[in-house]
């Protein structure tokens, strides 16, 4: 799965967010960037859990940061 450095921006502790999905629906706690970061953290956690569960299967899950390139994707993002 593709992750990102953005996982560093996820809410902490993550377990609160994974155990209670009502937090994601809470308008006062919702933040699009934090939700993106949460999805990237979930990719990393999924790969780690998969590898633990299936360590004897010789099949592995990977989660990686694809690198970065200069773009103007954030040109309209508030500073």
Short mmCIF file of N, CA, C and O in Angstrom, two decimals, residues 12-63:
data_model
loop_
_atom_site.label_atom_id
_atom_site.label_comp_id
_atom_site.label_asym_id
_atom_site.label_seq_id
_atom_site.Cartn_x
_atom_site.Cartn_y
_atom_site.Cartn_z
N UNK A 12 -3.40 11.59 17.51
CA UNK A 12 -2.74 10.66 18.41
C UNK A 12 -3.50 10.66 19.73
O UNK A 12 -3.88 11.73 20.21
N UNK A 13 -3.76 9.53 20.33
CA UNK A 13 -3.41 8.18 19.86
C UNK A 13 -4.37 7.70 18.77
O UNK A 13 -5.56 8.03 18.77
N UNK A 14 -3.85 6.94 17.85
CA UNK A 14 -4.65 6.41 16.74
C UNK A 14 -5.73 5.46 17.21
O UNK A 14 -6.81 5.40 16.62
N UNK A 15 -5.48 4.73 18.26
CA UNK A 15 -6.44 3.72 18.71
C UNK A 15 -7.80 4.32 19.02
O UNK A 15 -8.83 3.70 18.77
N UNK A 16 -7.81 5.54 19.55
CA UNK A 16 -9.10 6.20 19.83
C UNK A 16 -9.92 6.36 18.55
O UNK A 16 -11.12 6.17 18.53
N UNK A 17 -9.25 6.70 17.47
CA UNK A 17 -9.92 6.95 16.20
C UNK A 17 -10.36 5.65 15.54
O UNK A 17 -11.39 5.61 14.87
N UNK A 18 -9.61 4.60 15.71
CA UNK A 18 -9.98 3.33 15.09
C UNK A 18 -11.07 2.60 15.87
O UNK A 18 -11.83 1.84 15.31
N UNK A 19 -11.15 2.83 17.17
CA UNK A 19 -12.15 2.16 17.99
C UNK A 19 -13.51 2.86 17.97
O UNK A 19 -14.52 2.25 18.24
N UNK A 20 -13.52 4.16 17.67
CA UNK A 20 -14.75 4.93 17.74
C UNK A 20 -14.94 5.73 16.47
O UNK A 20 -14.43 6.84 16.35
N UNK A 21 -15.67 5.17 15.51
CA UNK A 21 -15.82 5.86 14.23
C UNK A 21 -16.71 7.10 14.32
O UNK A 21 -16.77 7.89 13.40
N UNK A 22 -17.38 7.29 15.45
CA UNK A 22 -18.18 8.51 15.59
C UNK A 22 -17.28 9.74 15.64
O UNK A 22 -17.71 10.85 15.32
N UNK A 23 -16.03 9.56 16.04
CA UNK A 23 -15.09 10.68 16.08
C UNK A 23 -14.84 11.21 14.67
O UNK A 23 -14.68 12.42 14.48
N UNK A 24 -14.84 10.32 13.69
CA UNK A 24 -14.62 10.75 12.30
C UNK A 24 -15.79 11.57 11.81
O UNK A 24 -15.64 12.50 11.01
N UNK A 25 -16.99 11.27 12.29
CA UNK A 25 -18.19 11.99 11.87
C UNK A 25 -18.42 13.28 12.66
O UNK A 25 -19.29 14.07 12.30
N UNK A 26 -17.66 13.51 13.69
CA UNK A 26 -17.83 14.69 14.54
C UNK A 26 -17.31 15.94 13.82
O UNK A 26 -16.13 16.05 13.53
N UNK A 27 -18.20 16.88 13.52
CA UNK A 27 -17.83 18.07 12.75
C UNK A 27 -16.80 18.94 13.46
O UNK A 27 -16.04 19.64 12.82
N UNK A 28 -16.78 18.91 14.78
CA UNK A 28 -15.81 19.72 15.51
C UNK A 28 -14.42 19.09 15.51
O UNK A 28 -13.44 19.77 15.71
N UNK A 29 -14.34 17.78 15.28
CA UNK A 29 -13.05 17.09 15.27
C UNK A 29 -12.57 16.77 13.86
O UNK A 29 -11.41 16.45 13.67
N UNK A 30 -13.46 16.87 12.87
CA UNK A 30 -13.09 16.50 11.51
C UNK A 30 -12.14 17.53 10.92
O UNK A 30 -12.33 18.73 11.03
N UNK A 31 -11.11 17.03 10.28
CA UNK A 31 -10.15 17.85 9.58
C UNK A 31 -9.69 17.01 8.40
O UNK A 31 -9.18 15.90 8.59
N UNK A 32 -9.87 17.50 7.20
CA UNK A 32 -9.57 16.71 6.00
C UNK A 32 -8.12 16.24 5.98
O UNK A 32 -7.84 15.08 5.65
N UNK A 33 -7.19 17.09 6.35
CA UNK A 33 -5.78 16.69 6.35
C UNK A 33 -5.52 15.62 7.39
O UNK A 33 -4.78 14.66 7.14
N UNK A 34 -6.14 15.75 8.56
CA UNK A 34 -5.97 14.73 9.61
C UNK A 34 -6.58 13.39 9.17
O UNK A 34 -6.04 12.33 9.47
N UNK A 35 -7.68 13.44 8.44
CA UNK A 35 -8.30 12.20 7.96
C UNK A 35 -7.43 11.54 6.90
O UNK A 35 -7.28 10.32 6.86
N UNK A 36 -6.83 12.34 6.03
CA UNK A 36 -5.89 11.80 5.04
C UNK A 36 -4.72 11.14 5.77
O UNK A 36 -4.32 10.02 5.45
N UNK A 37 -4.19 11.83 6.77
CA UNK A 37 -3.08 11.29 7.56
C UNK A 37 -3.50 9.99 8.26
O UNK A 37 -2.72 9.04 8.32
N UNK A 38 -4.72 9.95 8.76
CA UNK A 38 -5.23 8.74 9.41
C UNK A 38 -5.28 7.57 8.43
O UNK A 38 -4.91 6.45 8.76
N UNK A 39 -5.69 7.84 7.19
CA UNK A 39 -5.75 6.77 6.19
C UNK A 39 -4.35 6.26 5.86
O UNK A 39 -4.15 5.07 5.63
N UNK A 40 -3.35 7.14 5.85
CA UNK A 40 -1.97 6.72 5.58
C UNK A 40 -1.42 5.90 6.75
O UNK A 40 -0.73 4.92 6.55
N UNK A 41 -1.76 6.31 7.97
CA UNK A 41 -1.34 5.54 9.14
C UNK A 41 -1.99 4.16 9.13
O UNK A 41 -1.37 3.16 9.47
N UNK A 42 -3.27 4.10 8.70
CA UNK A 42 -3.96 2.82 8.62
C UNK A 42 -3.29 1.89 7.61
O UNK A 42 -3.21 0.68 7.84
N UNK A 43 -2.79 2.43 6.51
CA UNK A 43 -2.07 1.61 5.54
C UNK A 43 -0.84 0.96 6.17
O UNK A 43 -0.55 -0.22 5.95
N UNK A 44 -0.12 1.73 6.96
CA UNK A 44 1.08 1.21 7.62
C UNK A 44 0.70 0.14 8.64
O UNK A 44 1.32 -0.93 8.69
N UNK A 45 -0.33 0.41 9.43
CA UNK A 45 -0.76 -0.55 10.44
C UNK A 45 -1.29 -1.83 9.81
O UNK A 45 -1.06 -2.93 10.32
N UNK A 46 -1.99 -1.70 8.68
CA UNK A 46 -2.49 -2.88 7.99
C UNK A 46 -1.33 -3.77 7.55
O UNK A 46 -1.35 -4.99 7.77
N UNK A 47 -0.32 -3.18 6.93
CA UNK A 47 0.83 -3.96 6.46
C UNK A 47 1.53 -4.66 7.63
O UNK A 47 1.87 -5.84 7.54
N UNK A 48 1.70 -3.95 8.73
CA UNK A 48 2.35 -4.54 9.90
C UNK A 48 1.53 -5.70 10.46
O UNK A 48 2.08 -6.77 10.77
N UNK A 49 0.23 -5.52 10.56
CA UNK A 49 -0.63 -6.59 11.10
C UNK A 49 -0.69 -7.78 10.15
O UNK A 49 -0.64 -8.93 10.58
N UNK A 50 -0.79 -7.52 8.86
CA UNK A 50 -0.81 -8.60 7.87
C UNK A 50 0.45 -9.44 7.99
O UNK A 50 0.40 -10.67 8.01
N UNK A 51 1.59 -8.77 8.06
CA UNK A 51 2.86 -9.50 8.14
C UNK A 51 2.97 -10.32 9.42
O UNK A 51 3.54 -11.41 9.41
N UNK A 52 2.41 -9.80 10.50
CA UNK A 52 2.42 -10.56 11.75
C UNK A 52 1.53 -11.80 11.65
O UNK A 52 1.92 -12.89 12.04
N UNK A 53 0.34 -11.63 11.11
CA UNK A 53 -0.60 -12.75 11.01
C UNK A 53 -0.16 -13.83 10.04
O UNK A 53 -0.42 -15.00 10.24
N UNK A 54 0.47 -13.42 8.95
CA UNK A 54 0.80 -14.37 7.88
C UNK A 54 2.30 -14.53 7.69
O UNK A 54 2.77 -14.81 6.59
N UNK A 55 3.06 -14.37 8.77
CA UNK A 55 4.52 -14.44 8.68
C UNK A 55 5.03 -15.78 8.15
O UNK A 55 6.10 -15.84 7.57
N UNK A 56 4.27 -16.84 8.31
CA UNK A 56 4.71 -18.14 7.83
C UNK A 56 4.26 -18.45 6.40
O UNK A 56 4.56 -19.51 5.88
N UNK A 57 3.57 -17.52 5.76
CA UNK A 57 3.02 -17.79 4.43
C UNK A 57 3.96 -17.42 3.29
O UNK A 57 3.70 -17.75 2.14
N UNK A 58 5.04 -16.71 3.60
CA UNK A 58 5.98 -16.27 2.58
C UNK A 58 5.36 -15.23 1.64
O UNK A 58 5.79 -15.09 0.50
N UNK A 59 4.33 -14.56 2.10
CA UNK A 59 3.70 -13.46 1.37
C UNK A 59 3.72 -12.26 2.30
O UNK A 59 3.37 -12.38 3.48
N UNK A 60 4.13 -11.11 1.78
CA UNK A 60 4.31 -9.95 2.64
C UNK A 60 3.53 -8.74 2.13
O UNK A 60 3.35 -8.57 0.93
N UNK A 61 3.11 -7.92 3.03
CA UNK A 61 2.48 -6.63 2.70
C UNK A 61 3.53 -5.55 2.91
O UNK A 61 4.31 -5.60 3.87
N UNK A 62 3.54 -4.58 2.05
CA UNK A 62 4.49 -3.48 2.16
C UNK A 62 3.71 -2.17 2.22
O UNK A 62 2.66 -2.02 1.60
N UNK A 63 4.24 -1.24 2.93
CA UNK A 63 3.69 0.11 2.96
C UNK A 63 4.88 1.04 2.79
O UNK A 63 5.88 0.92 3.50
#
